[in-house]
Each structure stands twice: as structure tokens, then as C-alpha cells.
Coordinates of N, CA and C in Angstrom, one line a residue:
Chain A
X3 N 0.8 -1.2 0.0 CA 0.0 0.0 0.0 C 0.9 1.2 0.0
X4 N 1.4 1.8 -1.1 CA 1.7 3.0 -1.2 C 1.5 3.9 -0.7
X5 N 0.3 4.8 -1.0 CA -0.4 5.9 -0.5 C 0.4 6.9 -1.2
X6 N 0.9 8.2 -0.7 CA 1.0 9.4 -1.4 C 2.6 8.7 -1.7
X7 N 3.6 9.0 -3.2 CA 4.4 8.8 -3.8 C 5.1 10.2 -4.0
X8 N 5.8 10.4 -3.8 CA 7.2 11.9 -4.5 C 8.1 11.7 -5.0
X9 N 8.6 12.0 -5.5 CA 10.1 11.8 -6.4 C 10.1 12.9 -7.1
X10 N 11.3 13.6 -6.9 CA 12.5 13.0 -6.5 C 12.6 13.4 -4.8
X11 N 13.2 12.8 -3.8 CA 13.3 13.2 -2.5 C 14.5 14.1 -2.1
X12 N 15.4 14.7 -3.3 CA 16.0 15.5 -3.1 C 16.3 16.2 -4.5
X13 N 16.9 17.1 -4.4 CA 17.1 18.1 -6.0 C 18.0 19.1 -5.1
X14 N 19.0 19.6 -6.4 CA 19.5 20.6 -6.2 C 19.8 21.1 -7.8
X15 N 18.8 22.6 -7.9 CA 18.8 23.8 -9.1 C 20.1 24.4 -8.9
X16 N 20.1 24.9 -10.3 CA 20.4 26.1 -11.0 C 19.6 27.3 -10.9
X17 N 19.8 28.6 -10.4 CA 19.2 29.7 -10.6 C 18.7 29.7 -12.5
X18 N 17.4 29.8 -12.4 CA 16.6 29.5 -13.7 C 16.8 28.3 -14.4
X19 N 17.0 27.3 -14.2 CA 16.3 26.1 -14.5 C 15.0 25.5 -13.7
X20 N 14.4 24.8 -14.8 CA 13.2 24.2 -14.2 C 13.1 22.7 -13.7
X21 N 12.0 22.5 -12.9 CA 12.1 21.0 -13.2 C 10.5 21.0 -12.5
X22 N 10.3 19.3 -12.3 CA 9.2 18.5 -12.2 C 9.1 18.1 -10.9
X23 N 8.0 18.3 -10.3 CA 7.9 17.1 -8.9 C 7.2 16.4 -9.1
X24 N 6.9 15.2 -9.0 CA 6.1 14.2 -9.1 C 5.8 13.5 -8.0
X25 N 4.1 13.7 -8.1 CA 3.4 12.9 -6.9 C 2.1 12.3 -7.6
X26 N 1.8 10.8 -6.5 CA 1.5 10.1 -7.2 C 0.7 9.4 -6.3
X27 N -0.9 9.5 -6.0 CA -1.5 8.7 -5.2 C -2.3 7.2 -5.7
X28 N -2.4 6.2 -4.3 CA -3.1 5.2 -4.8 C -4.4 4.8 -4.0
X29 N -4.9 5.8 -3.6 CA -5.7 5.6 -2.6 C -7.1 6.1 -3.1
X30 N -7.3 6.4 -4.4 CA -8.4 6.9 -5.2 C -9.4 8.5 -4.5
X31 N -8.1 8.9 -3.9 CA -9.1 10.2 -3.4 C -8.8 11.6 -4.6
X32 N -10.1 12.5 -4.0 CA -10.5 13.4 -4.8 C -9.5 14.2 -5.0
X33 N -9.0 14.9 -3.4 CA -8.5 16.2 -3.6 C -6.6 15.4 -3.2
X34 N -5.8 17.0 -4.4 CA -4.6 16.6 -3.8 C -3.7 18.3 -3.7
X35 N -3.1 18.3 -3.0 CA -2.5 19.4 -2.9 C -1.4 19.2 -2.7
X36 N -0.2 20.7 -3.0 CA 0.6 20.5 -3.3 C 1.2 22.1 -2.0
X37 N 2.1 21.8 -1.0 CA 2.6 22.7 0.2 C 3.9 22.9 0.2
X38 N 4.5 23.8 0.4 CA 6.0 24.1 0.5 C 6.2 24.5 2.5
X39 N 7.2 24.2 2.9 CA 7.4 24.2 4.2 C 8.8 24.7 4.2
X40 N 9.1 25.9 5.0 CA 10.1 26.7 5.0 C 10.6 26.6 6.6
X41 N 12.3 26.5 6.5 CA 12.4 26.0 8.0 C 12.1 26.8 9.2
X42 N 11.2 25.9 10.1 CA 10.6 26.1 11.2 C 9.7 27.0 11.2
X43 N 9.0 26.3 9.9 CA 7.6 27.1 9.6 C 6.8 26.1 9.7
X44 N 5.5 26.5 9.1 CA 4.2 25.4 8.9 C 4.1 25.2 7.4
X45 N 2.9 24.5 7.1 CA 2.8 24.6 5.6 C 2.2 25.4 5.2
X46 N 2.7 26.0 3.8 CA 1.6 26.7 3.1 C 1.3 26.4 1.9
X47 N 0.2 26.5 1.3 CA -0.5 25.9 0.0 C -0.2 26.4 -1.1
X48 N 0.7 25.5 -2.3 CA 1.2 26.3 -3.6 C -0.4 26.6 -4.0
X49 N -0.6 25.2 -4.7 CA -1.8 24.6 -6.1 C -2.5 23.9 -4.9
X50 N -3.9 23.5 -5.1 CA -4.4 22.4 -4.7 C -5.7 21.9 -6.2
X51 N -6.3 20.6 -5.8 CA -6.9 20.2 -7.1 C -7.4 19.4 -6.6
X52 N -9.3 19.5 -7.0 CA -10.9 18.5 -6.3 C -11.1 17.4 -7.4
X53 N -10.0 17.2 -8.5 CA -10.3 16.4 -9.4 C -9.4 16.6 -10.8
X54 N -9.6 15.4 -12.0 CA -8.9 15.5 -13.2 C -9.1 16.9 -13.2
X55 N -8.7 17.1 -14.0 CA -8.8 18.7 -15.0 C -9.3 20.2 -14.2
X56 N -9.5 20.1 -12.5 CA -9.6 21.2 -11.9 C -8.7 21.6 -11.1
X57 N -8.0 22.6 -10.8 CA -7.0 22.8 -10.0 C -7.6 24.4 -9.7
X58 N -6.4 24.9 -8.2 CA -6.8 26.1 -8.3 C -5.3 26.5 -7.6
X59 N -5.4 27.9 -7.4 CA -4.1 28.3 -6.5 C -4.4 28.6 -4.9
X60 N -3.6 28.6 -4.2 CA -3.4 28.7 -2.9 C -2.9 29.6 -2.8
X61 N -2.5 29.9 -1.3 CA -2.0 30.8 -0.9 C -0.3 31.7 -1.4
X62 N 0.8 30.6 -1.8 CA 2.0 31.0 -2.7 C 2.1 30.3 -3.9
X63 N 1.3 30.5 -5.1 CA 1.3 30.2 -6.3 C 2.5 30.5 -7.2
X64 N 2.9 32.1 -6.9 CA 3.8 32.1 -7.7 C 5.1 31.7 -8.3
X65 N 5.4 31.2 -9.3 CA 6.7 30.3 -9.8 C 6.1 29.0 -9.9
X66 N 5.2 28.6 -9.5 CA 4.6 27.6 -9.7 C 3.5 27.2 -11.4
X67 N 3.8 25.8 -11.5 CA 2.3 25.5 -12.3 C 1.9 24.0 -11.7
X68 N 0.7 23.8 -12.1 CA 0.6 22.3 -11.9 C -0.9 21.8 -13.0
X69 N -1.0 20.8 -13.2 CA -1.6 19.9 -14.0 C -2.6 19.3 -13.5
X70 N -3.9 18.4 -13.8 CA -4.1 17.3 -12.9 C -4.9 16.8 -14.3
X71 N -4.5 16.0 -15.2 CA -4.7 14.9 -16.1 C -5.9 13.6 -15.8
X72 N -4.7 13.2 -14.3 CA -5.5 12.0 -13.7 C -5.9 12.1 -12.7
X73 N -6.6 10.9 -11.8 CA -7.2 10.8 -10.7 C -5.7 10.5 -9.7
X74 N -4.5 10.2 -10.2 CA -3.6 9.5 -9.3 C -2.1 10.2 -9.2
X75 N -2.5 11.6 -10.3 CA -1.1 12.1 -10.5 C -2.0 13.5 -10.3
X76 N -0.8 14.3 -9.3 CA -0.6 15.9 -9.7 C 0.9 16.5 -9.3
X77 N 1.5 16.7 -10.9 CA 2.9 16.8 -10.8 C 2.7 18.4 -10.8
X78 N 3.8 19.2 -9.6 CA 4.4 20.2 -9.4 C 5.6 20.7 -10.4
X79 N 5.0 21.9 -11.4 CA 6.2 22.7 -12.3 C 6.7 24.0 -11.7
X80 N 8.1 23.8 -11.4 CA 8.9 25.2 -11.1 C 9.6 25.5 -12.4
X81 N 9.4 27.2 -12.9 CA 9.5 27.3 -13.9 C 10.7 28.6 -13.2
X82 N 11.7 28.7 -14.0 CA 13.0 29.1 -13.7 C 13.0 29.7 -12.1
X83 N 13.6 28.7 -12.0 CA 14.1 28.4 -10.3 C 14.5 29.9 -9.4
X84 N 14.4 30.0 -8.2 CA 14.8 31.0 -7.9 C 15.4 30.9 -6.6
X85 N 16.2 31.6 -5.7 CA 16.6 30.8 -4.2 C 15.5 30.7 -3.1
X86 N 14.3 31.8 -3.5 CA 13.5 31.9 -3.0 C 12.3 30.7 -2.7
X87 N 12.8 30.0 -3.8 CA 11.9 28.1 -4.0 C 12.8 27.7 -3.1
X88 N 13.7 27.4 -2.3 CA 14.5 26.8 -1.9 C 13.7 25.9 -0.4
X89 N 13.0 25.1 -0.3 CA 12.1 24.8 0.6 C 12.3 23.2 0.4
X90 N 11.3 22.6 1.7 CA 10.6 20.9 1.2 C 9.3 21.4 0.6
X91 N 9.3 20.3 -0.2 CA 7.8 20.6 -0.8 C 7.1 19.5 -0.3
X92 N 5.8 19.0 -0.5 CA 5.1 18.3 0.3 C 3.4 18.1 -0.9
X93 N 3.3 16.7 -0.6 CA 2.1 16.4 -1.7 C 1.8 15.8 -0.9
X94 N 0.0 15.9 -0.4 CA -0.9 15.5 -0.1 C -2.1 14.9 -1.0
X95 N -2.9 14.2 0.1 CA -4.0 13.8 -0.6 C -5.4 13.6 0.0
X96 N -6.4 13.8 0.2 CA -7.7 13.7 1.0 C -9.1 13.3 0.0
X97 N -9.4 12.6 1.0 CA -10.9 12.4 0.3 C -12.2 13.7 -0.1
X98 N -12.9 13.7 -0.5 CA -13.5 14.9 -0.3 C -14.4 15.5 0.6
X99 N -15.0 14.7 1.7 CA -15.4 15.0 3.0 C -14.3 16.0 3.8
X100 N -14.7 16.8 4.1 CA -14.1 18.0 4.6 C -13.2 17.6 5.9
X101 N -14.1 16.4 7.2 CA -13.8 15.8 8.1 C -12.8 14.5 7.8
X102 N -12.1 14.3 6.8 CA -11.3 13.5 6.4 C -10.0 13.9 6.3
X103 N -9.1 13.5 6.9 CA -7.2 13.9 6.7 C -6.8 13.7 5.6
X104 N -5.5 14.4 5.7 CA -4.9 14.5 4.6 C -4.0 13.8 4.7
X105 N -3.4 12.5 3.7 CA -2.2 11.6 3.9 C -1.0 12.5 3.3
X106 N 0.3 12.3 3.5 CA 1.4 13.3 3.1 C 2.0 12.3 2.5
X107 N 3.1 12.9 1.2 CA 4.2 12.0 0.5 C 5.2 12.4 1.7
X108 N 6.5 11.8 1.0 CA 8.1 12.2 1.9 C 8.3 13.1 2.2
X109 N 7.8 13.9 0.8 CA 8.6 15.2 1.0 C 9.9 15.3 -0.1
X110 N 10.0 16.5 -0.8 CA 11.0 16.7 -1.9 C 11.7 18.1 -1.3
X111 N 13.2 17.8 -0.9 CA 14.0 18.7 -0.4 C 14.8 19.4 -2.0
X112 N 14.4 20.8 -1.7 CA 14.5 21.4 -2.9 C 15.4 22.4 -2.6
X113 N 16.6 22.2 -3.3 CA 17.9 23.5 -2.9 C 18.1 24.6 -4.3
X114 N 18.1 25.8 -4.1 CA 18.0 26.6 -5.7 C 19.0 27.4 -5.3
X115 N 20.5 27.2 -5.8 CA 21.8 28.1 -5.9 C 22.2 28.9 -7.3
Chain B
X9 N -6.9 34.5 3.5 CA -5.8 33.4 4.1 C -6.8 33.0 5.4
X10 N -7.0 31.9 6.1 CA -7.4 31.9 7.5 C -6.3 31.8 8.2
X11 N -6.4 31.9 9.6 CA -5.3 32.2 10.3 C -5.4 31.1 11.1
X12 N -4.2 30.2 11.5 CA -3.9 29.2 12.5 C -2.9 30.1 13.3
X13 N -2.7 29.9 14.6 CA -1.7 30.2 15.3 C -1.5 29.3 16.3
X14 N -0.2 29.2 16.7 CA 0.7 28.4 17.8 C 1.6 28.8 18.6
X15 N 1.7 28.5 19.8 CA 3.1 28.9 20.6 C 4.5 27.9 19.6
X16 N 5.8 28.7 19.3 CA 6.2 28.0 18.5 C 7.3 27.0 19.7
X17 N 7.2 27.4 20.5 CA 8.1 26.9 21.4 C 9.6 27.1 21.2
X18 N 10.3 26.5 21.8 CA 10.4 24.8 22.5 C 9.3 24.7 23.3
X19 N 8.9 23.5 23.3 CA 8.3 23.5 24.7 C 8.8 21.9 25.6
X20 N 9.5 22.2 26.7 CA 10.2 21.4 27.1 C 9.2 20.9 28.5
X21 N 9.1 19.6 28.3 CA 8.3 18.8 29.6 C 9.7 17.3 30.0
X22 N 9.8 17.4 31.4 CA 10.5 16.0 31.6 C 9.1 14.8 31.3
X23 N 9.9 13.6 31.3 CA 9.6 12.6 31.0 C 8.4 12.0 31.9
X24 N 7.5 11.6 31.5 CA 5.9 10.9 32.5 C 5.3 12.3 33.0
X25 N 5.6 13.7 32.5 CA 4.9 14.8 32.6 C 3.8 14.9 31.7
X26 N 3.0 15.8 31.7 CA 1.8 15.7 30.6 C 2.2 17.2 29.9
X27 N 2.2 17.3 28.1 CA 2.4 18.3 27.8 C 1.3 18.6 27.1
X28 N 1.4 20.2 27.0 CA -0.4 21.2 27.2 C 0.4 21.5 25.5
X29 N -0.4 21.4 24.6 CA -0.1 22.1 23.3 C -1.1 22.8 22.8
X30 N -1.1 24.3 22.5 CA -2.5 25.4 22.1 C -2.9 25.6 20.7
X31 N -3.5 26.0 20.3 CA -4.1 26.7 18.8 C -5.0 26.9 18.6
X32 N -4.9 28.6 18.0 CA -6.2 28.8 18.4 C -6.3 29.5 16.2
X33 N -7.4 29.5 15.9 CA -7.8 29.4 14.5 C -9.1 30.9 14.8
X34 N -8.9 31.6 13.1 CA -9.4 32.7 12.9 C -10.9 32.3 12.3
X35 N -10.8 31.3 11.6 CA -12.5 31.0 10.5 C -13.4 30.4 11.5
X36 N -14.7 31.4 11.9 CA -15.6 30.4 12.2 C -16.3 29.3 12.0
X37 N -15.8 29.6 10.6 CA -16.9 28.6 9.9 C -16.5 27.1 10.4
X38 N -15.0 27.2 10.6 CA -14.3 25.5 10.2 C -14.8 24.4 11.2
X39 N -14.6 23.3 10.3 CA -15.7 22.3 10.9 C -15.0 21.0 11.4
X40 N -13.6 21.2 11.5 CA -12.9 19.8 11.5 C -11.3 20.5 11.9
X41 N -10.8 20.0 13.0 CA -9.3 20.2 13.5 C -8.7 19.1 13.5
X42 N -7.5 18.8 13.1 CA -6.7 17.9 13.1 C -5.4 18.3 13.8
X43 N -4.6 16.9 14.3 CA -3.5 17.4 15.0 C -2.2 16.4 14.3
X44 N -1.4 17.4 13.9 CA -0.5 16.0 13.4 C 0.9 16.3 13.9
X45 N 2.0 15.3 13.7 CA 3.3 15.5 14.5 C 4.3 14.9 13.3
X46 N 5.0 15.4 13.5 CA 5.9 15.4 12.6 C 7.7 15.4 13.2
X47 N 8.0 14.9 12.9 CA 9.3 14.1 13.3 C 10.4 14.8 12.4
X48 N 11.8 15.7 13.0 CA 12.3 16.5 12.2 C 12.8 15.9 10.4
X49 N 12.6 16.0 9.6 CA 13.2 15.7 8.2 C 12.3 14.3 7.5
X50 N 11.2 14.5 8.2 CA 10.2 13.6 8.0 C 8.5 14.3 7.6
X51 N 7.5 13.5 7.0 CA 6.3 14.5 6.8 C 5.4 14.5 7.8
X52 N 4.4 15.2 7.8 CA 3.6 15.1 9.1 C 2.4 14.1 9.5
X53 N 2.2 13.1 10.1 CA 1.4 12.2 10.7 C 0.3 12.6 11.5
X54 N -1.0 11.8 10.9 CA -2.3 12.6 12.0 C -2.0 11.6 13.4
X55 N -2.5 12.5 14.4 CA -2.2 12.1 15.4 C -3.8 12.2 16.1
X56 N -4.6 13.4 15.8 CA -6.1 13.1 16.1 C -7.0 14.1 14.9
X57 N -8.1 14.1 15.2 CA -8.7 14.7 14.2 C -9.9 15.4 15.5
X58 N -10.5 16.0 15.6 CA -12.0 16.2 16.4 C -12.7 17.1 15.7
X59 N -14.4 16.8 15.7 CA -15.4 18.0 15.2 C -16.1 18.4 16.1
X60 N -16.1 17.7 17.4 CA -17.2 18.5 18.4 C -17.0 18.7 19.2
X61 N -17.2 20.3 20.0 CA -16.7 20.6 21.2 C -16.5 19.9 22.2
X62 N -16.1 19.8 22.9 CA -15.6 19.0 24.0 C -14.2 18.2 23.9
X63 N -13.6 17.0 24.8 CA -12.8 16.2 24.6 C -12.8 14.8 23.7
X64 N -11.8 14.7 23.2 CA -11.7 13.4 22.5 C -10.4 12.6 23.1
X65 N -10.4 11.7 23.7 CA -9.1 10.7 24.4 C -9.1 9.7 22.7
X66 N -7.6 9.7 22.7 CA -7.5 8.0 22.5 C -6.2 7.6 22.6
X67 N -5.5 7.1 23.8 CA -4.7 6.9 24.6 C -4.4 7.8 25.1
X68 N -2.9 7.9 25.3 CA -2.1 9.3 25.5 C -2.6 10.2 25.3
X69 N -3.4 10.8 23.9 CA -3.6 11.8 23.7 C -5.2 12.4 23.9
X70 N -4.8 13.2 23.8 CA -6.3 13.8 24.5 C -6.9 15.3 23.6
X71 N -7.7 15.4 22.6 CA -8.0 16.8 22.1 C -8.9 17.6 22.5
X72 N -8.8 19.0 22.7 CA -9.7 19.2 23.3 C -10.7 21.0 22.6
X73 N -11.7 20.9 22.1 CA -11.8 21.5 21.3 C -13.3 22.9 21.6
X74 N -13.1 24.0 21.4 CA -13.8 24.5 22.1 C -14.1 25.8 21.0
X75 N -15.1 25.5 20.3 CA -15.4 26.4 18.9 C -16.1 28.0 19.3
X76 N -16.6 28.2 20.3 CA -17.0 29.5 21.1 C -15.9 30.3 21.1
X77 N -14.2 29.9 21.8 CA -13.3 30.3 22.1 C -12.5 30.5 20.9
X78 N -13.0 29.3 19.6 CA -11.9 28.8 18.2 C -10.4 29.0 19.1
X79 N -10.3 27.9 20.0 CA -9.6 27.3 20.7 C -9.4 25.7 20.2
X80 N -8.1 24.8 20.3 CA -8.6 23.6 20.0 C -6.6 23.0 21.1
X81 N -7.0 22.3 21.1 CA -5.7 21.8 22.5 C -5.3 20.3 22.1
X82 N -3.9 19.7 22.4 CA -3.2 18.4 22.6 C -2.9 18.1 23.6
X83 N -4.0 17.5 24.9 CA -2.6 17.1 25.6 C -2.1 15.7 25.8
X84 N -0.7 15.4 25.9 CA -0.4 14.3 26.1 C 0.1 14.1 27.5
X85 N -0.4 13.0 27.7 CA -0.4 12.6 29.3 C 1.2 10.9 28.9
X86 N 1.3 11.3 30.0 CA 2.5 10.2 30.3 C 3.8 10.4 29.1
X87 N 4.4 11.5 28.6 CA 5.1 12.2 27.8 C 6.2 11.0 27.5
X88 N 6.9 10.6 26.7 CA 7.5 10.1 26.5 C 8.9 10.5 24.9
X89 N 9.7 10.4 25.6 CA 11.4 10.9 24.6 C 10.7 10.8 23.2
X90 N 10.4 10.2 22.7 CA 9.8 9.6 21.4 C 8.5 10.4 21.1
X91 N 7.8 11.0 21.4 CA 6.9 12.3 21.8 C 7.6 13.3 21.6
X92 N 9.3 13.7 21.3 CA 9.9 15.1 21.2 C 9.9 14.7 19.3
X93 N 8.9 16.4 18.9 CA 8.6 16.6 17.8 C 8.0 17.8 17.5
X94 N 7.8 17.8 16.2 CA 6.5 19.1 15.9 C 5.4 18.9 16.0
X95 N 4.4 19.8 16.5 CA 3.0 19.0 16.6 C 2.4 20.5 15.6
X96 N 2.0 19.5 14.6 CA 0.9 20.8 13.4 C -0.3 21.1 14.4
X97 N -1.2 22.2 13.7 CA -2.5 22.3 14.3 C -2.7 22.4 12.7
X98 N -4.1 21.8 12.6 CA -4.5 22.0 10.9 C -6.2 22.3 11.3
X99 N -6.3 23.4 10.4 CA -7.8 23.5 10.4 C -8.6 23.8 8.7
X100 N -9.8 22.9 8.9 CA -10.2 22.7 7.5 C -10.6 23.9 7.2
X101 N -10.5 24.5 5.8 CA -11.1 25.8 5.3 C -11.1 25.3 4.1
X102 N -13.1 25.9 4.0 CA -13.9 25.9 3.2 C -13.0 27.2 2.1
X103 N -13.3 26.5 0.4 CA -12.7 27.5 -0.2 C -13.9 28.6 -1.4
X104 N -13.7 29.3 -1.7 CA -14.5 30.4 -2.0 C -15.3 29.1 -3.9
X105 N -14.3 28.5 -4.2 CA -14.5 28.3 -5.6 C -15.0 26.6 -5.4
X106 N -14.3 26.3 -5.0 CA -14.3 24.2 -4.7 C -14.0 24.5 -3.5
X107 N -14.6 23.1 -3.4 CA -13.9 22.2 -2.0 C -13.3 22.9 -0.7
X108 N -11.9 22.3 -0.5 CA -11.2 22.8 0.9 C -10.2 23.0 1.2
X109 N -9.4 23.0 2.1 CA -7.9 23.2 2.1 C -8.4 22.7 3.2
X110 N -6.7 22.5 4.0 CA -6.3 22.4 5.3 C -5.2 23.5 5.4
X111 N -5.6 24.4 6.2 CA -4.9 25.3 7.0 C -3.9 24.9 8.0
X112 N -2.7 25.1 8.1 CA -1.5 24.9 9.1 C -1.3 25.8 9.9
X113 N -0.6 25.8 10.9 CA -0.2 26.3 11.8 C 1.1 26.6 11.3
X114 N 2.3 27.1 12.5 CA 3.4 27.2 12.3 C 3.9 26.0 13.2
X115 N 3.2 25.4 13.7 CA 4.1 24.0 14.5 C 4.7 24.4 16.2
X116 N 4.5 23.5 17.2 CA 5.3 23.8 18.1 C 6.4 22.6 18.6
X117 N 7.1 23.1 18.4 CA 8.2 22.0 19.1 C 8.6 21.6 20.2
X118 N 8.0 20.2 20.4 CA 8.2 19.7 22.0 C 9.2 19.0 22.2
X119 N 10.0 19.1 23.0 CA 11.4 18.4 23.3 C 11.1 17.8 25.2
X120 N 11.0 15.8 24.9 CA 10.7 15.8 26.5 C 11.9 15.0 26.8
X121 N 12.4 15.6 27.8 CA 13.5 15.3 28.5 C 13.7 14.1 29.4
X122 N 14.5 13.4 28.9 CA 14.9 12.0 29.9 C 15.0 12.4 31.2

């Protein structure tokens, strides 16, 4: 039993290069979101998404994009890197009952020099 | 934005003491508080969830939730080394367009001493 998938669990950018995170649920739930965590902070919400083809932005969107194709994938795009991305990122997942948790991937430690 | 808040600590308790953890949340609306812990360089684990005022036990832990005040509490009773961690406060927020989010806190860090 899987549950929430990430990869890669670590990366280190280039100032303006891009890349992909990839998260990958098996638990057939609705919603999945996508949180950056800055040290000895809480989370905060890039993207989140109630299904295929809906997504919305959260609270720090910017530099960000994200997709949602499927029920089982919603990959995170950083589009020319900045030091300011320099965080863990964090991919969740929840059913759509409001009163239901959210399961978490590893986590993707993200360094931008 | 809704607002979670937390003592960020440290918050240091010796060992078989009971530690008090707070948060208190800005949305009335919200309908569901979770409490999760997270272990440093690791993701965060639910540890309880509660919707109705009052207390919820299940073991050690104990939540305690009080939506008049938008107050919501952790305490753990019989504290143990392996208990030194972050504890989230998360609160569900309804979103204007779809669905929901979970709201975070900033975490408090409990360190319980041998």
C-alpha cells in the first residue's frame, strides 16, 4: 500500500532552471495538494486540485504550475528556479469530506543556488 | 488566508509529565481540526482529528476543542522521549471556488526530556 508517492526526494537547481515534482496517489481520493514548508515554519498551499482537470491556486502560487490529467497524479512545475523556491515541498492527498485527513508523500527537499 | 496560530516553542516537559499544546484558529466557519506530528526531516502524521466541542481521548492523547473560544488543544499525558517533535494544528477551510484546504499552523516543538 503506497499511499502518497514523490520523487525526486531531493534536487539541487540552478538559478533558472526548471524541473518537475512528481506525486502520485493510490488511494483513489479526490483532492490533492501540493505545500512548500520553510524552515521552522508550517505549511503553506502552492496549487491544490478537487479532481482530473480542476485545480486552483493557494496561498504562494507564484513560480509555480501544476496539471491534474489524472485521478492518481498531480505533478508540481517550477519554472525558472529561484533561491526563494529553496524549501521541502510536500504532496498530499484527502478524500473529499471535509472531516477526512490529509495523507502526506516524503517530501521533496528542494535547494536553488 | 485563514489564520492558525501556535506557541512555537520549544516547549520542554520532563519525561511521564503531561504536555499542554494550544491553537487557536481565525475561521468560524471551520468544521474539523486535526492534529498532526511530525518528526524533524520527516512528513507530518495525523495524530487526532476532532469536530465536536468537547474532549476526545485516544490513549495518551487527548484533544480538546472548544469552537466559542476557536480554541482547539493536545494534551499528552505520560510524555515520553519519542513524543519530542512538531505537533501541526491544521484546520479545514472551506474554499470560496471548490472544496477545501487544510490550514497549518506554524508547529510547536516539543522536546521531552529523559
Amino acid at each position: 500500500n503506497a499511499g502518497v508517492t514523490q520523487t525526486p526526494k531531493f534536487r539541487i537547481l540552478k538559478i533558472g532552471q526548471s524541473m518537475t515534482l512528481q506525486c502520485t496517489q493510490d488511494m483513489n481520493h479526490n483532492y490533492m495538494y501540493w505545500y512548500r514548508q520553510d524552515p521552522g515554519m508550517g505549511l503553506k498551499l502552492i496549487y491544490y486540485s478537487v479532481g482530473a482537470g480542476i485545480t486552483d491556486k493557494g496561498e504562494v502560487p507564484n513560480g509555480y504550475n501544476v496539471s491534474r490529467s489524472t485521478t492518481e497524479d498531480f505533478p508540481l512545475r517550477l519554472e525558472l528556479a529561484a533561491p526563494s523556491q529553496t524549501s521541502v515541498y510536500f504532496c498530499a492527498s484527502s478524500f473529499l469530506d471535509p472531516g477526512l485527513e490529509a495523507f502526506f508523500g516524503q517530501g521533496t527537499r528542494l535547494t536553488v543556488v | 488566508q485563514k489564520e492558525v496560530e501556535q506557541n512555537s516553542g520549544p516547549l520542554s516537559v520532563p519525561e511521564g509529565a503531561i504536555a499542554s499544546l494550544n491553537c487557536t484558529y481565525s475561521d468560524r466557519g471551520s468544521q474539523s481540526f486535526f492534529w498532526y506530528r511530525q518528526y524533524s526531516g520527516k512528513s507530518p502524521e495525523l495524530i487526532m482529528f476532532i469536530y465536536s466541542n468537547g474532549d476526545k481521548e485516544d490513549g495518551r492523547f487527548t484533544a480538546q476543542l472548544n469552537k466559542a473560544s476557536q480554541y482547539v488543544s493536545l494534551l499528552i499525558r505520560d510524555s515520553q522521549p519519542s513524543d519530542s517533535a512538531t505537533y501541526l494544528c491544521a484546520v479545514n477551510e472551506r474554499r470560496d471556488n471548490y472544496g477545501q484546504n487544510f490550514v497549518f499552523g506554524p508547529g510547536t516543538r516539543l522536546s521531552v526530556l529523559p
